Coordinates of C-alpha atoms and ligand atoms in Angstrom, one line a residue:
M1 CA 46.0 58.4 42.8
T2 CA 44.3 60.6 45.4
K3 CA 45.5 60.8 49.0
D4 CA 42.1 62.0 50.2
L5 CA 39.3 59.8 51.5
P6 CA 36.5 59.3 49.0
K7 CA 33.3 61.3 49.6
R8 CA 30.6 59.0 48.2
F9 CA 30.4 55.2 48.1
F10 CA 28.3 52.7 46.4
V11 CA 27.9 49.0 47.4
E12 CA 26.6 46.3 45.1
T13 CA 25.5 43.1 47.0
W14 CA 25.0 39.6 45.6
G15 CA 23.9 36.5 47.3
C16 CA 22.9 35.5 50.8
Q17 CA 21.8 37.3 54.0
M18 CA 25.4 37.2 55.3
N19 CA 26.5 39.2 52.3
E20 CA 23.7 41.6 53.0
L21 CA 24.9 42.0 56.6
D22 CA 28.5 42.2 55.5
S23 CA 27.5 45.1 53.1
Q24 CA 25.9 46.9 56.1
R25 CA 29.1 46.4 58.0
L26 CA 31.1 47.8 55.1
S27 CA 28.8 50.8 54.8
S28 CA 28.8 51.6 58.5
Q29 CA 32.6 51.7 58.6
L30 CA 32.6 54.1 55.7
M31 CA 30.0 56.4 57.2
Q32 CA 32.1 56.5 60.4
E33 CA 34.8 58.1 58.2
G34 CA 32.3 60.6 56.9
I35 CA 32.0 58.9 53.5
L36 CA 28.3 58.9 52.5
P37 CA 26.3 56.4 50.4
T38 CA 24.9 57.1 47.0
R39 CA 22.4 55.0 45.0
D40 CA 24.1 56.0 41.7
A41 CA 27.4 54.2 41.0
S42 CA 28.4 56.9 38.5
Q43 CA 28.4 59.5 41.4
A44 CA 30.5 57.3 43.7
D45 CA 34.3 57.7 44.2
L46 CA 34.4 54.3 46.0
I47 CA 32.6 51.3 44.6
L48 CA 32.5 48.0 46.5
L49 CA 31.4 44.8 44.8
N50 CA 30.2 42.2 47.4
S51 CA 30.2 39.0 45.3
C52 CA 28.7 35.5 45.7
S53 CA 30.3 32.3 44.4
V54 CA 27.7 29.7 45.3
R55 CA 26.6 28.9 41.8
E56 CA 27.5 29.2 38.2
K57 CA 30.1 31.3 36.5
A58 CA 30.4 33.5 39.6
A59 CA 34.0 34.6 38.9
H60 CA 33.2 35.3 35.3
K61 CA 30.2 37.4 36.4
A62 CA 32.2 39.3 39.0
Y63 CA 35.0 40.1 36.5
S64 CA 32.6 41.4 34.0
R65 CA 31.0 43.7 36.6
L66 CA 34.4 44.9 37.7
G67 CA 35.0 45.6 34.0
E68 CA 32.0 47.8 33.9
Y69 CA 33.2 49.7 37.0
R70 CA 36.6 50.2 35.3
L71 CA 34.8 52.1 32.6
L72 CA 33.3 54.5 35.2
K73 CA 36.8 54.8 36.7
Q74 CA 38.1 56.1 33.3
Q75 CA 35.7 59.0 33.7
R76 CA 36.5 59.5 37.4
P77 CA 40.2 58.7 37.7
N78 CA 40.3 59.1 41.5
M79 CA 37.6 56.5 42.0
L80 CA 38.5 53.4 44.0
I81 CA 37.2 49.9 43.4
G82 CA 37.1 47.3 46.1
F83 CA 36.3 43.6 45.4
C84 CA 34.6 41.9 48.4
G85 CA 32.7 38.7 49.2
C86 CA 33.2 35.0 48.4
V87 CA 34.6 35.4 44.8
A88 CA 37.1 37.9 46.2
Q89 CA 38.2 35.4 48.8
Q90 CA 38.7 32.8 46.1
E91 CA 40.5 35.0 43.6
G92 CA 42.7 36.9 46.1
A93 CA 45.8 38.6 44.6
Q94 CA 45.0 37.1 41.2
A95 CA 42.2 39.6 41.0
L96 CA 44.6 42.5 41.2
K97 CA 46.5 41.0 38.3
R98 CA 43.4 40.4 36.2
V99 CA 42.0 43.9 36.9
P100 CA 44.7 46.5 36.7
D101 CA 42.5 49.3 38.1
L102 CA 41.3 47.3 41.1
D103 CA 42.3 48.9 44.3
F104 CA 41.9 46.3 47.0
V105 CA 40.4 42.9 47.8
I106 CA 38.6 41.9 51.0
G107 CA 37.4 38.4 51.9
P108 CA 34.2 37.8 54.0
A109 CA 36.2 37.1 57.2
R110 CA 38.0 40.5 56.9
V111 CA 35.1 42.8 56.4
G112 CA 35.8 44.5 59.7
E113 CA 39.1 45.8 58.4
L114 CA 37.8 48.1 55.7
R115 CA 39.0 51.3 57.3
Q116 CA 42.6 50.1 57.7
I117 CA 42.5 48.7 54.1
L118 CA 41.4 52.1 52.8
Q119 CA 44.2 53.8 54.7
Q120 CA 46.7 51.4 53.2
R121 CA 45.4 52.1 49.7
L122 CA 45.7 55.8 50.2
L123 CA 49.3 55.2 51.1
G124 CA 49.8 53.7 47.7
K125 CA 49.5 50.0 48.5
R126 CA 47.0 47.6 46.8
P127 CA 46.0 45.5 49.8
V128 CA 44.6 41.9 49.6
A129 CA 42.9 41.0 52.9
T130 CA 41.7 37.4 52.6
G131 CA 41.9 34.3 54.8
F132 CA 40.3 33.5 58.1
P133 CA 41.6 35.1 61.3
D134 CA 40.4 33.8 64.6
A135 CA 37.0 35.1 65.7
S136 CA 38.6 37.0 68.5
D137 CA 40.8 38.9 66.0
R138 CA 37.8 39.9 63.8
N139 CA 36.6 43.5 64.2
Y140 CA 32.9 43.4 65.0
D141 CA 31.9 46.7 66.3
I142 CA 28.1 46.4 66.7
D143 CA 27.6 49.9 67.9
L144 CA 28.9 51.3 64.6
L145 CA 26.6 49.0 62.5
S146 CA 24.3 51.0 60.2
R147 CA 21.1 49.2 59.7
E148 CA 19.4 52.0 57.8
G149 CA 16.4 51.3 55.7
S150 CA 16.0 47.8 57.0
H151 CA 13.0 46.4 58.7
K152 CA 14.8 43.7 60.6
G153 CA 18.0 43.5 62.6
M154 CA 20.3 40.7 61.4
V155 CA 22.9 39.2 63.8
T156 CA 25.6 36.8 62.8
I157 CA 26.1 34.1 65.4
I158 CA 28.3 31.7 63.6
E159 CA 30.6 32.4 60.7
G160 CA 32.0 29.8 58.2
C161 CA 31.0 26.1 57.8
N162 CA 32.5 22.8 58.9
K163 CA 30.3 20.6 56.8
K164 CA 31.6 19.1 53.6
C165 CA 28.6 19.0 51.3
T166 CA 30.2 17.8 48.0
F167 CA 28.6 20.4 45.9
C168 CA 29.3 23.4 48.0
I169 CA 32.0 26.1 47.8
V170 CA 31.1 27.9 51.0
P171 CA 33.5 26.2 53.4
S172 CA 36.4 27.3 51.3
T173 CA 35.2 30.9 50.8
R174 CA 33.9 31.5 54.3
G175 CA 36.3 29.3 56.2
P176 CA 35.9 27.0 59.2
E177 CA 33.2 27.7 61.8
Q178 CA 33.7 30.5 64.3
N179 CA 31.2 30.8 67.0
R180 CA 30.5 34.2 68.6
P181 CA 30.1 34.3 72.4
I182 CA 26.6 34.3 73.8
G183 CA 27.3 37.5 75.7
D184 CA 28.2 39.3 72.5
I185 CA 25.2 38.0 70.7
L186 CA 22.7 38.9 73.4
A187 CA 24.3 42.4 73.7
E188 CA 23.9 42.9 70.0
V189 CA 20.3 41.8 69.9
R190 CA 19.5 44.1 72.9
H191 CA 21.2 47.0 71.1
L192 CA 19.0 46.3 68.0
L193 CA 15.8 46.1 70.0
D194 CA 16.6 49.3 71.8
F195 CA 17.3 50.8 68.4
G196 CA 13.6 49.9 67.5
F197 CA 13.7 46.7 65.5
R198 CA 10.9 44.3 66.3
E199 CA 12.2 41.5 64.2
I200 CA 15.6 39.8 64.7
E201 CA 17.2 37.3 62.3
L202 CA 20.0 35.2 63.6
L203 CA 22.5 34.2 60.8
G204 CA 24.9 31.4 60.1
Q205 CA 25.6 28.9 57.3
T206 CA 24.6 26.2 59.8
V207 CA 23.0 28.5 62.3
N208 CA 21.8 25.7 64.6
H209 CA 25.3 24.2 64.9
W210 CA 26.2 27.3 67.0
R211 CA 27.8 26.6 70.4
D212 CA 28.9 29.2 72.9
P213 CA 32.8 29.0 72.9
G214 CA 32.8 29.6 76.7
T215 CA 30.0 27.5 78.2
D216 CA 29.3 25.1 75.4
A217 CA 25.6 26.2 75.5
D218 CA 23.9 25.1 72.3
F219 CA 21.5 26.8 69.9
A220 CA 18.4 25.7 71.9
V221 CA 19.7 27.6 74.9
L222 CA 20.5 30.6 72.7
L223 CA 17.0 30.6 71.2
D224 CA 15.5 30.5 74.6
R225 CA 17.6 33.4 75.8
V226 CA 17.1 35.6 72.8
A227 CA 13.4 34.9 72.6
S228 CA 13.0 35.9 76.2
L229 CA 14.4 39.4 75.6
E230 CA 11.9 42.2 76.4
G231 CA 10.6 43.8 73.2
L232 CA 11.4 41.1 70.8
E233 CA 8.3 40.4 68.7
R234 CA 9.7 38.2 65.9
L235 CA 12.6 35.9 66.0
R236 CA 13.8 34.1 62.9
F237 CA 17.1 32.3 62.0
I238 CA 18.7 31.0 58.9
T239 CA 20.0 28.5 57.8
S240 CA 19.3 25.3 59.8
Y241 CA 21.0 22.0 59.1
P242 CA 18.5 19.2 59.4
R243 CA 20.8 16.7 61.2
D244 CA 21.7 19.3 63.8
F245 CA 18.1 20.2 64.7
S246 CA 17.7 18.7 68.2
Q247 CA 14.4 18.1 70.0
E248 CA 15.3 20.9 72.4
M249 CA 15.4 23.3 69.5
V250 CA 12.1 21.9 68.2
N251 CA 10.6 22.6 71.7
Q252 CA 11.5 26.3 71.5
F253 CA 8.8 26.7 68.9
A254 CA 6.2 25.6 71.4
R255 CA 7.7 27.6 74.3
H256 CA 8.1 31.0 72.6
P257 CA 5.3 32.4 70.5
N258 CA 7.6 35.1 69.3
I259 CA 9.7 32.6 67.4
C260 CA 8.1 32.9 64.0
P261 CA 6.2 29.9 62.7
Y262 CA 8.6 29.7 59.7
L263 CA 11.7 27.6 59.1
H264 CA 14.1 27.3 56.2
L265 CA 15.2 23.8 56.2
P266 CA 17.3 22.8 53.1
V267 CA 16.8 19.2 52.1
Q268 CA 18.6 19.3 48.8
S269 CA 17.1 16.0 47.4
G270 CA 14.4 13.5 48.1
S271 CA 16.6 10.6 47.2
D272 CA 18.7 8.9 49.9
R273 CA 21.1 7.8 47.3
V274 CA 21.7 11.4 46.1
L275 CA 21.8 12.7 49.7
K276 CA 24.6 10.2 50.3
M277 CA 26.6 11.4 47.3
M278 CA 26.0 15.0 48.4
G279 CA 27.6 14.1 51.8
R280 CA 24.6 15.5 53.7
G281 CA 24.8 13.0 56.5
Y282 CA 21.0 12.4 56.9
T283 CA 18.3 10.4 55.2
T284 CA 14.8 11.5 54.1
E285 CA 13.5 9.5 57.1
L286 CA 15.3 11.8 59.4
Y287 CA 13.9 14.8 57.5
F288 CA 10.3 13.6 57.5
D289 CA 10.5 12.8 61.2
L290 CA 11.9 16.3 62.0
V291 CA 9.2 17.9 59.9
D292 CA 6.5 16.0 61.9
R293 CA 8.0 17.0 65.2
L294 CA 8.3 20.6 64.2
R295 CA 4.7 20.7 63.0
N296 CA 3.5 19.1 66.2
S297 CA 5.4 21.7 68.2
R298 CA 3.9 24.7 66.4
A299 CA 0.6 25.0 64.5
G300 CA 0.8 26.8 61.2
L301 CA 4.5 26.3 60.8
A302 CA 5.5 27.2 57.3
L303 CA 8.6 25.4 55.9
S304 CA 10.8 26.5 53.0
T305 CA 13.7 24.5 51.5
D306 CA 16.6 24.4 49.0
I307 CA 16.8 21.8 46.3
I308 CA 19.4 20.9 43.8
V309 CA 18.3 19.1 40.6
G310 CA 20.7 17.4 38.2
F311 CA 23.3 16.5 40.7
P312 CA 25.8 14.1 39.0
G313 CA 24.3 10.6 38.9
E314 CA 20.7 11.8 39.7
T315 CA 18.4 9.4 37.8
Q316 CA 14.8 10.0 36.8
Q317 CA 13.8 7.8 39.8
D318 CA 15.9 10.0 42.2
F319 CA 14.2 13.1 40.8
Q320 CA 10.8 11.5 41.2
A321 CA 11.7 10.9 44.9
T322 CA 12.3 14.7 45.2
L323 CA 8.9 15.4 43.7
D324 CA 7.4 13.0 46.1
L325 CA 9.1 14.7 49.0
I326 CA 7.8 18.1 47.9
S327 CA 4.2 16.7 47.6
K328 CA 4.5 15.1 51.0
V329 CA 6.0 18.1 52.9
R330 CA 4.1 20.8 51.1
F331 CA 6.6 23.6 51.5
A332 CA 5.4 27.2 51.6
S333 CA 8.3 28.0 49.2
V334 CA 11.1 26.1 47.5
Y335 CA 14.4 27.6 46.2
A336 CA 15.5 25.1 43.5
F337 CA 18.7 25.3 41.5
K338 CA 20.4 23.3 38.7
Y339 CA 23.5 21.7 40.0
S340 CA 26.6 23.8 39.0
P341 CA 30.1 22.4 39.4
R342 CA 32.2 24.5 41.7
P343 CA 36.0 24.6 41.8
G344 CA 37.6 22.6 44.5
T345 CA 34.4 20.7 45.5
A346 CA 34.2 16.9 45.7
A347 CA 31.1 16.3 43.5
P348 CA 32.9 16.4 40.2
R349 CA 35.3 13.7 41.4
L350 CA 32.6 11.2 42.3
N351 CA 32.7 9.8 38.7
Q352 CA 29.0 10.0 38.2
P353 CA 27.4 10.7 34.9
E354 CA 26.5 14.3 34.3
V355 CA 22.8 15.1 33.9
P356 CA 22.5 16.8 30.5
L357 CA 21.7 20.5 30.8
A358 CA 18.4 20.2 28.9
E359 CA 17.3 17.4 31.2
A360 CA 18.2 19.4 34.3
D361 CA 16.2 22.3 32.9
R362 CA 13.3 20.0 32.3
R363 CA 13.5 18.7 35.9
L364 CA 13.7 22.2 37.3
Q365 CA 10.6 23.3 35.4
T366 CA 8.6 20.2 36.4
L367 CA 9.6 20.9 40.0
F368 CA 8.5 24.5 39.8
S369 CA 5.1 23.7 38.3
L370 CA 4.4 21.2 41.0
Q371 CA 5.5 23.6 43.7
K372 CA 3.4 26.4 42.2
E373 CA 0.3 24.3 42.5
I374 CA 1.0 23.4 46.1
Q375 CA 1.9 27.0 47.0
T376 CA -1.3 28.4 45.5
E377 CA -3.4 25.9 47.4
L378 CA -1.6 26.6 50.7
N379 CA -2.0 30.4 50.2
Q380 CA -5.6 30.2 49.2
A381 CA -6.4 28.4 52.4
L382 CA -5.3 31.6 54.2
V383 CA -7.9 33.8 52.6
G384 CA -10.1 35.3 55.4
D385 CA -7.3 34.9 58.0
I386 CA -5.9 37.8 59.9
F387 CA -2.2 38.3 60.5
D388 CA 0.1 40.8 62.2
V389 CA 2.2 41.9 59.2
L390 CA 5.7 43.4 59.5
I391 CA 6.0 46.2 57.0
T392 CA 9.0 45.7 54.7
S393 CA 8.4 48.4 52.0
W394 CA 6.0 50.7 50.2
G395 CA 3.6 49.1 47.8
K396 CA 3.8 49.5 44.0
T397 CA 0.5 51.5 43.9
P398 CA -0.5 54.5 46.0
G399 CA -2.3 53.5 49.2
T400 CA -0.6 50.1 49.5
Q401 CA 2.3 48.7 51.5
T402 CA 4.1 45.3 51.5
G403 CA 5.1 43.2 54.4
R404 CA 5.5 39.7 55.7
T405 CA 3.2 37.5 57.7
P406 CA 4.6 35.7 60.8
C407 CA 4.9 32.7 58.5
H408 CA 7.1 34.8 56.2
R409 CA 4.6 35.1 53.3
V410 CA 4.7 38.3 51.2
I411 CA 1.5 40.3 51.5
H412 CA 0.5 43.4 49.7
F413 CA -2.2 45.3 51.4
E414 CA -4.2 48.6 51.3
H415 CA -3.2 50.6 54.4
G416 CA -5.8 52.5 56.3
S417 CA -6.0 56.3 56.4
E418 CA -2.4 56.4 57.7
P419 CA 0.4 54.2 56.3
A420 CA 2.6 52.5 59.0
A421 CA 6.3 52.9 59.2
I422 CA 8.7 50.3 57.7
G423 CA 9.4 47.8 60.5
D424 CA 6.1 48.3 62.2
L425 CA 3.4 45.7 62.7
V426 CA -0.1 46.1 61.3
R427 CA -3.1 43.8 61.4
V428 CA -4.1 42.7 58.0
K429 CA -6.9 40.5 56.6
V430 CA -6.1 38.3 53.7
E431 CA -8.6 38.8 50.8
Q432 CA -6.9 37.1 47.9
A433 CA -4.0 34.6 47.4
Y434 CA -1.7 33.8 44.6
A435 CA 1.3 31.4 44.4
H436 CA 3.8 34.0 45.4
S437 CA 1.9 36.5 47.4
L438 CA -1.2 37.4 49.4
I439 CA -3.4 40.4 49.0
G440 CA -5.1 42.0 51.9
R441 CA -6.5 45.1 53.7
A442 CA -5.3 46.7 56.9
M443 CA -7.8 46.4 59.7
S444 CA -8.8 49.6 61.4
H445 CA -8.3 50.0 65.2
S446 CA -12.0 49.8 65.8
D447 CA -12.2 46.4 64.0
T448 CA -9.6 44.9 66.2
P449 CA -7.5 45.8 69.2
A450 CA -3.8 46.4 68.5
V451 CA -2.0 43.2 69.5
R452 CA 1.5 42.0 69.4
S453 CA 2.5 38.8 67.7
Q454 CA 2.8 37.1 71.1
D455 CA -0.9 37.6 71.7
T456 CA -2.1 36.6 68.2
S457 CA -4.8 33.9 68.1
P458 CA -3.5 30.6 66.8
L459 CA -2.4 30.6 63.2
P460 CA -4.1 28.4 60.6
I461 CA -2.6 24.9 60.4
I462 CA -0.9 24.1 57.1
T463 CA -0.7 20.4 56.6
Ligands
LIG501 N1 24.1 26.6 54.5 C1 24.1 27.6 53.5 C2 24.1 27.0 52.1 C3 24.6 28.1 51.2 S1 24.4 27.7 49.6 C4 22.9 28.5 53.6 O1 23.1 29.5 54.3 O2 21.9 28.4 53.0 C5 22.6 28.0 49.4 C6 22.0 27.0 48.6 O3 22.6 27.0 47.3 C7 22.2 25.5 49.0 O4 21.3 25.1 50.0 C8 22.1 24.7 47.8 O5 20.8 24.3 47.5 C9 22.5 25.7 46.7 N2 23.8 25.4 46.1 C10 25.0 25.4 46.8 N3 26.0 25.0 46.0 C11 25.4 24.7 44.8 C12 25.9 24.2 43.6 N4 27.2 23.9 43.4 N5 25.0 24.0 42.5 C13 23.7 24.3 42.7 N6 23.2 24.8 43.8 C14 24.0 25.0 44.9
LIG502 FE1 27.5 24.5 52.1 FE2 26.7 22.3 53.3 FE3 27.9 24.2 54.7 S1 25.5 23.5 51.8 S2 27.4 26.1 53.6 S3 28.8 22.9 53.1 S4 26.1 23.0 55.3

């Protein structure tokens, strides 16, 4: 066992945006110690696996990946392996027993302690840092945060979740809600804008349930304050809980053009009976009403959602209600999953008949093909429209780049004589449309004056 700090690290990230941001936080702490990243795990002498446990065989998958890293460690005996994320929180000290070469375990609420944990490891301990300290005890050093290579600045505003959706493991892996103070959030957004980001994404498992611990200001107030910051061109937030979406929050879409016309609003099912068994605390009536109010507040608002098929007790009729909801709302995209029983959740104890796997598969495919038709139609209606596109990456072919429209659609486009930098905004005309992407061409400066998203002409209405 070496007593020296590692020289190169490699982080593997699974799961949601929060894990993505946690990985950035892990990386930045290592870089502060002079430990540099590598893209090749076999060159690393510190490997971090940032795991996700939201669905299916998560623990099994994580252990098998740790097994692969152990093989690398056999060739590089000084290498350290750290197990992070939601599966690490769940498994805790047990992981050290199951994986003899594992060096340490860090849960999501302890990400800020990596440097101390590494020091402890070098002193010969095998630390397990799990559990949920109070927000005020969590290290959250924003100035150190590395956001390299990213086109957007992500800011956690609320950690954990207090809901009890009967299928979901998140409340047990990320703990109870912890709200960050409004002053800290505004300072972090300011810092990211000064750094050069034009797009800010606020993060939380139930992001719109945020409340300022000091003043009790709610998420509508926060949206208003953040959207008013000088230099912010695009504001997004994820994930909103339908029942917690107040009219004041809806109004912010009308008030601030720089709040993107895009909202991820997980509905989970189109059947009130299933929603009740899921413990979601709202009905489809509430959802439809909210969608109407949102669309009235902002033309061109694109919605995406999460849906679970094959929840225990879901009948053909319930599933049909989900298809009906999809046809009625016409989402710009749908993330649909087969139900997967998670340890410690209430759903398996509801004594409902399981939906056979083959049937759940069939439902998922039916749902996907309906959604594909809708998505293609919605996207084709955008051909000829002009958007300010935020560049997210280089394209697959020379002369092209990829980005996102304000309504969060992926667009591949031919850049002009000069490519734009990742994170910049470019005006692009849509020329073709498919179910999952748009194809376009950058407009030259003589075609159109350079404008910021605030000044953009109204977006097409998607109904
Ligand atoms: N509020 C969280 C939800 C996290 S889980 C958020 O940030 O989105 C993300 C999605 O995974 C959920 O909306 C749900 O559709 C799906 N999911 C969660 N638990 C699941 C399970 N046990 N089986 C199948 N899908 C699940
Ligand atoms: Fe999970 Fe429901 Fe919270 S889906 S993260 S328990 S809002």
